Short mmCIF file of C-alpha atoms in Angstrom, two decimals:
data_model
loop_
_atom_site.label_atom_id
_atom_site.label_comp_id
_atom_site.label_asym_id
_atom_site.label_seq_id
_atom_site.Cartn_x
_atom_site.Cartn_y
_atom_site.Cartn_z
CA UNK A 1 0.15 -0.30 -0.07
CA UNK A 2 0.87 3.44 -0.70
CA UNK A 3 0.28 6.13 1.87
CA UNK A 4 0.64 9.83 2.10
CA UNK A 5 1.00 10.96 5.55
CA UNK A 6 0.25 14.99 6.00
CA UNK A 7 0.88 15.82 9.51
CA UNK A 8 0.43 19.44 11.34
CA UNK A 9 3.18 18.15 13.47
CA UNK A 10 6.51 16.20 13.15
CA UNK A 11 10.05 15.87 14.30
CA UNK A 12 11.89 17.80 15.71
CA UNK A 13 8.66 18.91 17.25
CA UNK A 14 7.88 16.59 20.31
CA UNK A 15 4.13 16.20 21.01
CA UNK A 16 1.24 13.40 20.90
CA UNK A 17 0.73 13.94 17.24
CA UNK A 18 4.14 13.60 16.42
CA UNK A 19 4.65 10.23 18.42
CA UNK A 20 1.51 8.61 17.01
CA UNK A 21 2.80 9.63 13.45
CA UNK A 22 6.30 8.17 13.88
CA UNK A 23 4.86 4.82 15.33
CA UNK A 24 2.30 4.55 12.02
CA UNK A 25 5.31 5.24 9.94
CA UNK A 26 7.15 2.37 11.82
CA UNK A 27 4.47 0.13 11.31
CA UNK A 28 4.24 0.94 7.68
CA UNK A 29 7.91 0.56 7.21
CA UNK A 30 7.71 -2.82 8.90
CA UNK A 31 5.27 -4.26 6.79
CA UNK A 32 6.95 -3.15 3.47
CA UNK A 33 4.67 -0.35 2.56
CA UNK A 34 5.62 2.73 0.89
CA UNK A 35 4.98 6.13 2.50
CA UNK A 36 5.71 9.84 1.85
CA UNK A 37 5.54 12.48 4.67
CA UNK A 38 4.36 16.20 4.19
CA UNK A 39 4.83 18.38 7.52
CA UNK A 40 5.74 21.63 8.31
CA UNK A 41 9.70 22.65 8.27
CA UNK A 42 12.06 22.47 9.66
CA UNK A 43 12.08 18.46 9.33
CA UNK A 44 14.52 15.89 8.84
CA UNK A 45 14.81 14.53 5.02
CA UNK A 46 13.87 11.22 5.40
CA UNK A 47 12.71 9.07 8.54
CA UNK A 48 12.47 5.29 8.66
CA UNK A 49 13.19 5.29 4.97
CA UNK A 50 10.47 7.30 3.61
CA UNK A 51 10.94 10.75 2.15
CA UNK A 52 9.97 13.85 3.80
CA UNK A 53 8.59 17.18 2.12
CA UNK A 54 9.04 19.95 4.56
CA UNK A 55 6.51 23.07 3.59
CA UNK A 56 7.14 26.61 5.08
CA UNK A 57 5.68 27.00 8.45
CA UNK A 58 5.28 29.75 11.21
CA UNK A 59 5.28 29.37 15.02
CA UNK A 60 2.28 30.43 17.31
CA UNK A 61 2.97 29.84 21.38
CA UNK A 62 5.77 27.12 20.50
CA UNK A 63 3.63 25.49 17.85
CA UNK A 64 4.85 25.12 14.20
CA UNK A 65 2.09 25.29 11.65
CA UNK A 66 2.58 24.61 8.45
CA UNK A 67 1.35 26.88 5.70
CA UNK A 68 -0.75 25.27 2.86
CA UNK A 69 1.73 25.40 -0.19
CA UNK A 70 1.76 23.87 -3.81
CA UNK A 71 4.33 21.43 -2.68
CA UNK A 72 1.25 19.29 -1.05
CA UNK A 73 0.06 19.20 -4.35
CA UNK A 74 3.07 18.07 -6.01
CA UNK A 75 3.71 15.34 -3.44
CA UNK A 76 0.44 13.99 -4.06
CA UNK A 77 0.58 14.04 -7.75
CA UNK A 78 4.17 12.64 -7.78
CA UNK A 79 3.77 9.90 -4.99
CA UNK A 80 0.15 8.70 -6.55
CA UNK A 81 -0.90 7.24 -3.10
CA UNK A 82 -3.43 4.75 -2.52
CA UNK A 83 -4.54 6.66 0.71
CA UNK A 84 -4.10 9.66 2.24
CA UNK A 85 -3.61 9.95 6.06
CA UNK A 86 -4.31 13.49 7.44
CA UNK A 87 -2.84 13.56 11.09
CA UNK A 88 -4.82 16.05 13.17
CA UNK A 89 -5.83 18.14 9.97
CA UNK A 90 -6.35 21.82 10.48
CA UNK A 91 -4.19 23.81 7.92
CA UNK A 92 -1.83 21.58 5.94
CA UNK A 93 -3.87 18.73 6.37
CA UNK A 94 -6.97 20.34 5.25
CA UNK A 95 -5.23 21.21 2.09
CA UNK A 96 -4.43 17.71 1.58
CA UNK A 97 -8.15 16.42 2.26
CA UNK A 98 -9.60 19.10 -0.21
CA UNK A 99 -6.83 18.00 -2.79
CA UNK A 100 -7.55 14.13 -2.45
CA UNK A 101 -11.04 14.63 -2.63
CA UNK A 102 -10.58 16.36 -6.12
CA UNK A 103 -8.40 13.73 -7.03
CA UNK A 104 -10.94 10.94 -5.89
CA UNK A 105 -8.34 9.42 -3.60
CA UNK A 106 -9.48 7.73 -0.70
CA UNK A 107 -8.64 9.75 2.66
CA UNK A 108 -8.49 9.20 6.64
CA UNK A 109 -8.24 11.84 9.09
CA UNK A 110 -7.14 11.31 12.52
CA UNK A 111 -8.69 13.79 15.26
CA UNK A 112 -5.82 14.39 17.92
CA UNK A 113 -6.17 18.17 18.76
CA UNK A 114 -8.79 19.88 20.38
CA UNK A 115 -8.19 23.04 18.81
CA UNK A 116 -11.39 24.91 19.94
CA UNK A 117 -10.34 24.11 23.66
CA UNK A 118 -6.77 25.19 22.91
CA UNK A 119 -8.27 28.78 21.53
CA UNK A 120 -10.46 28.81 24.56
CA UNK A 121 -7.49 28.48 27.20
CA UNK A 122 -5.72 31.14 25.23
CA UNK A 123 -8.62 33.40 25.55
CA UNK A 124 -10.27 32.87 22.04
CA UNK A 125 -13.43 31.84 23.35
CA UNK A 126 -15.66 33.51 20.65
CA UNK A 127 -13.66 31.72 17.85
CA UNK A 128 -14.60 28.45 18.95
CA UNK A 129 -17.70 28.13 17.26
CA UNK A 130 -15.96 29.32 13.53
CA UNK A 131 -13.20 26.57 14.58
CA UNK A 132 -15.88 23.84 14.93
CA UNK A 133 -17.51 24.93 11.51
CA UNK A 134 -14.07 24.83 9.77
CA UNK A 135 -13.24 21.25 11.59
CA UNK A 136 -16.80 19.96 10.16
CA UNK A 137 -15.83 21.18 6.77
CA UNK A 138 -12.48 19.77 6.98
CA UNK A 139 -13.83 16.10 8.18
CA UNK A 140 -16.52 16.03 5.63
CA UNK A 141 -13.89 15.66 2.96
CA UNK A 142 -12.55 12.87 4.80
CA UNK A 143 -14.11 9.24 4.13
CA UNK A 144 -13.25 8.35 7.63
CA UNK A 145 -12.34 10.08 10.77
CA UNK A 146 -10.61 8.66 13.62
CA UNK A 147 -10.90 9.77 17.06
CA UNK A 148 -8.78 8.30 20.00
CA UNK A 149 -11.47 8.00 22.95
CA UNK A 150 -15.23 7.48 23.32
CA UNK A 151 -15.21 11.16 24.79
CA UNK A 152 -13.55 12.82 21.87
CA UNK A 153 -16.13 10.51 19.47
CA UNK A 154 -19.19 11.90 21.46
CA UNK A 155 -17.47 15.51 21.31
CA UNK A 156 -17.25 14.89 17.05
CA UNK A 157 -20.91 13.65 16.94
CA UNK A 158 -22.24 16.78 19.06
CA UNK A 159 -20.62 19.35 16.38
CA UNK A 160 -21.92 17.09 13.50
CA UNK A 161 -18.67 15.32 12.31
CA UNK A 162 -19.94 12.24 10.44
CA UNK A 163 -18.06 8.65 9.57
CA UNK A 164 -15.89 8.89 12.77
CA UNK A 165 -14.46 5.55 14.18
CA UNK A 166 -12.61 4.68 17.15
CA UNK A 167 -8.61 4.35 16.77
CA UNK A 168 -6.96 4.62 20.08
CA UNK A 169 -3.13 4.83 20.60
CA UNK A 170 -0.50 2.07 21.34
CA UNK A 171 2.26 2.28 24.06
CA UNK A 172 5.86 0.73 23.78
CA UNK A 173 5.60 -1.42 27.02
CA UNK A 174 9.13 -2.91 26.13
CA UNK A 175 10.62 0.61 26.32
CA UNK A 176 8.72 1.79 29.26
CA UNK A 177 9.00 -0.38 31.68
CA UNK A 178 9.49 -0.87 35.52
CA UNK A 179 12.83 -2.69 35.32
CA UNK A 180 14.29 1.03 34.60
CA UNK A 181 13.73 1.43 38.37
CA UNK A 182 16.20 -1.06 39.63
CA UNK A 183 18.72 -0.67 36.78
CA UNK A 184 21.99 1.36 37.80
CA UNK A 185 21.12 4.02 35.55
CA UNK A 186 17.75 4.42 37.18
CA UNK A 187 18.72 3.97 40.70
CA UNK A 188 21.16 6.99 40.09
CA UNK A 189 18.68 9.24 38.57
CA UNK A 190 16.48 8.63 41.60
CA UNK A 191 19.35 9.35 44.15
CA UNK A 192 19.94 12.45 42.19
CA UNK A 193 16.13 13.48 41.92
CA UNK A 194 15.96 12.70 46.04
CA UNK A 195 19.02 14.58 46.91
CA UNK A 196 18.62 16.56 49.75
CA UNK A 197 15.30 15.58 50.48
CA UNK A 198 14.13 14.09 54.18
CA UNK A 199 13.70 10.33 54.06
CA UNK A 200 10.28 8.86 53.08
CA UNK A 201 9.85 11.75 50.22
CA UNK A 202 7.55 10.76 47.26
CA UNK A 203 8.60 11.69 43.48
CA UNK A 204 5.47 13.06 41.89
CA UNK A 205 5.98 13.86 38.25
CA UNK A 206 4.49 15.31 35.19
CA UNK A 207 5.81 14.56 31.71
CA UNK A 208 4.28 16.49 28.78
CA UNK A 209 4.29 19.87 27.27
CA UNK A 210 4.97 22.69 29.22
CA UNK A 211 2.68 25.18 28.19
CA UNK A 212 -0.59 26.82 29.04
CA UNK A 213 -3.06 24.67 27.99
CA UNK A 214 -1.64 21.77 29.95
CA UNK A 215 -2.32 23.80 33.15
CA UNK A 216 0.94 23.21 34.42
CA UNK A 217 0.71 26.00 36.57
CA UNK A 218 -1.40 23.94 38.68
CA UNK A 219 1.85 21.76 39.63
CA UNK A 220 3.18 24.65 42.28
CA UNK A 221 0.49 23.44 44.68
CA UNK A 222 1.63 19.93 44.54
CA UNK A 223 5.09 20.81 44.97
CA UNK A 224 4.23 22.25 48.29
CA UNK A 225 2.73 19.23 49.49
CA UNK A 226 4.25 17.30 52.66
CA UNK A 227 6.84 14.69 51.88
CA UNK A 228 6.38 15.38 48.19
CA UNK A 229 9.03 16.24 45.54
CA UNK A 230 7.78 17.63 42.21
CA UNK A 231 9.97 16.59 38.72
CA UNK A 232 8.58 17.77 35.54
CA UNK A 233 9.66 16.32 32.04
CA UNK A 234 9.54 18.60 29.23
CA UNK A 235 9.68 21.59 27.81
CA UNK A 236 7.61 24.72 26.22
CA UNK A 237 6.57 28.11 26.49
CA UNK A 238 5.53 28.00 29.98
CA UNK A 239 8.58 26.74 31.63
CA UNK A 240 10.18 30.17 32.68
CA UNK A 241 7.02 30.59 34.25
CA UNK A 242 6.71 27.40 36.15
CA UNK A 243 10.42 27.64 36.90
CA UNK A 244 9.61 30.97 39.00
CA UNK A 245 6.34 29.35 40.71
CA UNK A 246 8.46 26.30 41.95
CA UNK A 247 11.40 28.35 43.15
CA UNK A 248 12.51 27.25 46.87
CA UNK A 249 10.16 23.91 46.33
CA UNK A 250 12.75 21.89 45.58
CA UNK A 251 11.24 20.95 42.53
CA UNK A 252 13.35 19.14 39.27
CA UNK A 253 12.85 20.32 35.97
CA UNK A 254 14.66 17.80 33.58
CA UNK A 255 13.57 19.25 30.23
CA UNK A 256 12.83 17.52 27.25
CA UNK A 257 13.72 13.68 27.29
CA UNK A 258 13.53 10.97 24.88
CA UNK A 259 13.96 7.40 24.38
CA UNK A 260 15.55 5.30 27.25
CA UNK A 261 16.51 8.66 29.03
CA UNK A 262 12.40 9.17 29.06
CA UNK A 263 11.66 5.60 30.27
CA UNK A 264 14.04 5.98 33.05
CA UNK A 265 12.83 9.25 34.33
CA UNK A 266 8.88 7.65 34.36
CA UNK A 267 10.46 4.77 36.25
CA UNK A 268 12.03 6.75 38.98
CA UNK A 269 8.96 8.27 39.84
CA UNK A 270 6.54 6.93 42.46
CA UNK A 271 3.27 8.95 41.43
CA UNK A 272 2.45 10.41 37.60
CA UNK A 273 0.24 13.63 37.63
CA UNK A 274 -1.43 15.25 34.83
CA UNK A 275 -3.25 18.79 34.90
CA UNK A 276 -4.57 19.59 31.39
CA UNK A 277 -8.20 18.98 30.98
CA UNK A 278 -8.51 18.98 27.36
CA UNK A 279 -6.93 15.93 26.22
CA UNK A 280 -8.23 13.98 23.49
CA UNK A 281 -6.33 10.94 24.74
CA UNK A 282 -3.28 11.44 26.70
CA UNK A 283 -0.33 9.05 25.84
CA UNK A 284 1.50 9.94 29.12
CA UNK A 285 -0.81 8.27 30.76
CA UNK A 286 -0.41 5.04 28.96
CA UNK A 287 3.46 5.65 29.13
CA UNK A 288 3.35 6.12 32.92
CA UNK A 289 1.04 3.29 33.61
CA UNK A 290 3.33 0.81 31.36
CA UNK A 291 6.02 2.14 33.54
CA UNK A 292 3.90 0.71 36.95
CA UNK A 293 3.01 4.24 37.92
CA UNK A 294 -0.41 5.18 39.38
CA UNK A 295 -1.53 7.87 37.86
CA UNK A 296 -3.88 10.85 38.58
CA UNK A 297 -5.51 12.85 35.91
CA UNK A 298 -8.62 14.87 35.32
CA UNK A 299 -11.77 13.28 34.57
CA UNK A 300 -12.33 14.56 31.09
CA UNK A 301 -11.83 13.27 27.87
CA UNK A 302 -9.06 10.70 26.84
CA UNK A 303 -8.49 10.00 30.70
CA UNK A 304 -11.84 8.74 31.24
CA UNK A 305 -10.87 5.79 28.82
CA UNK A 306 -7.20 5.13 30.27
CA UNK A 307 -7.67 5.40 33.75
CA UNK A 308 -9.55 2.96 35.99
CA UNK A 309 -10.41 5.22 39.04
CA UNK A 310 -9.65 3.49 42.06
CA UNK A 311 -7.95 0.72 40.26
CA UNK A 312 -4.88 2.17 38.41
CA UNK A 313 -5.02 5.45 39.98
CA UNK A 314 -7.47 8.46 40.34
CA UNK A 315 -9.40 10.69 38.29
CA UNK A 316 -10.68 14.02 39.84
CA UNK A 317 -13.01 16.84 38.67
CA UNK A 318 -11.28 18.46 36.39
CA UNK A 319 -11.18 22.18 37.85
CA UNK A 320 -10.95 20.99 41.42
CA UNK A 321 -7.38 21.53 42.60
CA UNK A 322 -8.10 20.06 46.15
CA UNK A 323 -9.26 16.82 44.75
CA UNK A 324 -6.30 16.72 42.69
CA UNK A 325 -4.14 17.35 45.84
CA UNK A 326 -6.12 14.91 47.85
CA UNK A 327 -5.89 12.39 45.29
CA UNK A 328 -1.58 12.83 45.28
CA UNK A 329 -1.78 12.98 49.13
CA UNK A 330 -3.64 9.38 49.51
CA UNK A 331 -1.10 7.98 47.15
CA UNK A 332 1.96 9.52 49.18
CA UNK A 333 0.68 7.97 52.23
CA UNK A 334 0.31 4.58 51.11
CA UNK A 335 3.04 2.64 49.41
CA UNK A 336 1.23 -0.59 49.25
CA UNK A 337 -1.45 0.93 47.13
CA UNK A 338 0.75 2.70 44.89
CA UNK A 339 2.38 -0.75 44.13
CA UNK A 340 -0.88 -2.28 43.78
CA UNK A 341 -2.28 0.35 41.24
CA UNK A 342 1.10 0.84 39.31
CA UNK A 343 1.07 -2.91 38.67
CA UNK A 344 -2.62 -2.90 37.59
CA UNK A 345 -1.81 -0.11 35.26
CA UNK A 346 0.66 -1.86 33.73
CA UNK A 347 -1.39 -4.84 32.97
CA UNK A 348 -4.05 -2.50 31.76
CA UNK A 349 -2.02 -1.09 29.08
CA UNK A 350 -0.12 -4.33 28.02
CA UNK A 351 -2.48 -5.36 25.40
CA UNK A 352 -2.32 -1.91 23.81
CA UNK A 353 0.49 -2.42 21.37
CA UNK A 354 1.56 0.04 18.78
CA UNK A 355 1.82 -3.25 16.15
CA UNK A 356 -1.96 -4.34 17.19
CA UNK A 357 -3.02 -0.53 16.78
CA UNK A 358 -0.98 -0.44 13.61
CA UNK A 359 -3.12 -3.37 12.13
CA UNK A 360 -6.24 -1.76 12.86
CA UNK A 361 -5.21 1.34 11.08
CA UNK A 362 -4.75 -0.75 7.94
CA UNK A 363 -8.19 -1.91 8.18
CA UNK A 364 -9.31 1.65 8.51
CA UNK A 365 -7.36 2.30 5.12
CA UNK A 366 -8.85 -0.53 3.44
CA UNK A 367 -12.23 0.66 4.55
CA UNK A 368 -11.60 4.20 3.23
CA UNK A 369 -10.40 2.63 -0.24
CA UNK A 370 -13.50 0.62 -0.35
CA UNK A 371 -15.62 3.62 0.30
CA UNK A 372 -13.90 5.92 -2.17
CA UNK A 373 -14.47 3.22 -4.79
CA UNK A 374 -17.90 2.82 -4.10
CA UNK A 375 -18.54 6.47 -4.59
CA UNK A 376 -16.80 7.13 -7.94
CA UNK A 377 -19.30 6.23 -10.48
#
């Protein structure tokens, strides 16, 4: 199969859209399929042996947004794909879907970013209805829209986006594994994170983009809880402000980590906490659970599907900071419960491999191809 992947985000940017696209490309490569990637510049010239077409882009609040360009049309015409995969389409992906429709090419759109929620978080509430009108049009150009959670599917249905299917996210449970905690490197990292802390201190960590839409300012209250040392892994435009808010708390800011270094950072923690309330999925929650950590997350969007509250961690009322802190305190006070929930979380995510999700995606491609063929006179 020949797949044109048009994505709103790609390397070197690190976020959920990029991670998902990379795993899709890995699966396509392992299966002997052909692909081309169209993404915002700057970008590597190739990934997994597939060529990358980088188009001009602008930056807004730390996000690189590709500008629709003639290069997208040239890439589709030159590659002649069997299916077009649009990852989180809004600008670049919207152009690809419109062009594909004109060419009668089968299309699959993956809804991954709550753009309307992002706009509200940045004080642009009045733009949300217009954003949803645009998204309805964009996704009407796709044969199938894939959504990562039941909450997102309901949201799409409420806003009139049709032909939506569930397609979750996989997790690399071999890389993200509790064994890193006992390794020499993991033990050294944990000792460094706990340096100067009283005996019995619990490491409570956040991993992800350090940005306003992730509500990272809420972490400051957790850093001041008794017997807690906060660890933040990630980078973004809100980092300077968060560092000021955490001054004097002993919190550790590790910056962006990838691969084995990221896996060790997860495993060095005792509790994982997420603060953002507009996640369509929440990949870091799965990675934390694969690492054997209990998870504390808001009861909204993607986390509702990922976290079994009371079994693998706790879900708290999204805007209730006291409830979030209370869940963290309960886990800090009970090591046995942390161990029990961490083990249950790993068992829960083990079946969610990227191989299984990749095979399911190929099935959606086939469905889109059949739908497009049936629509052609």
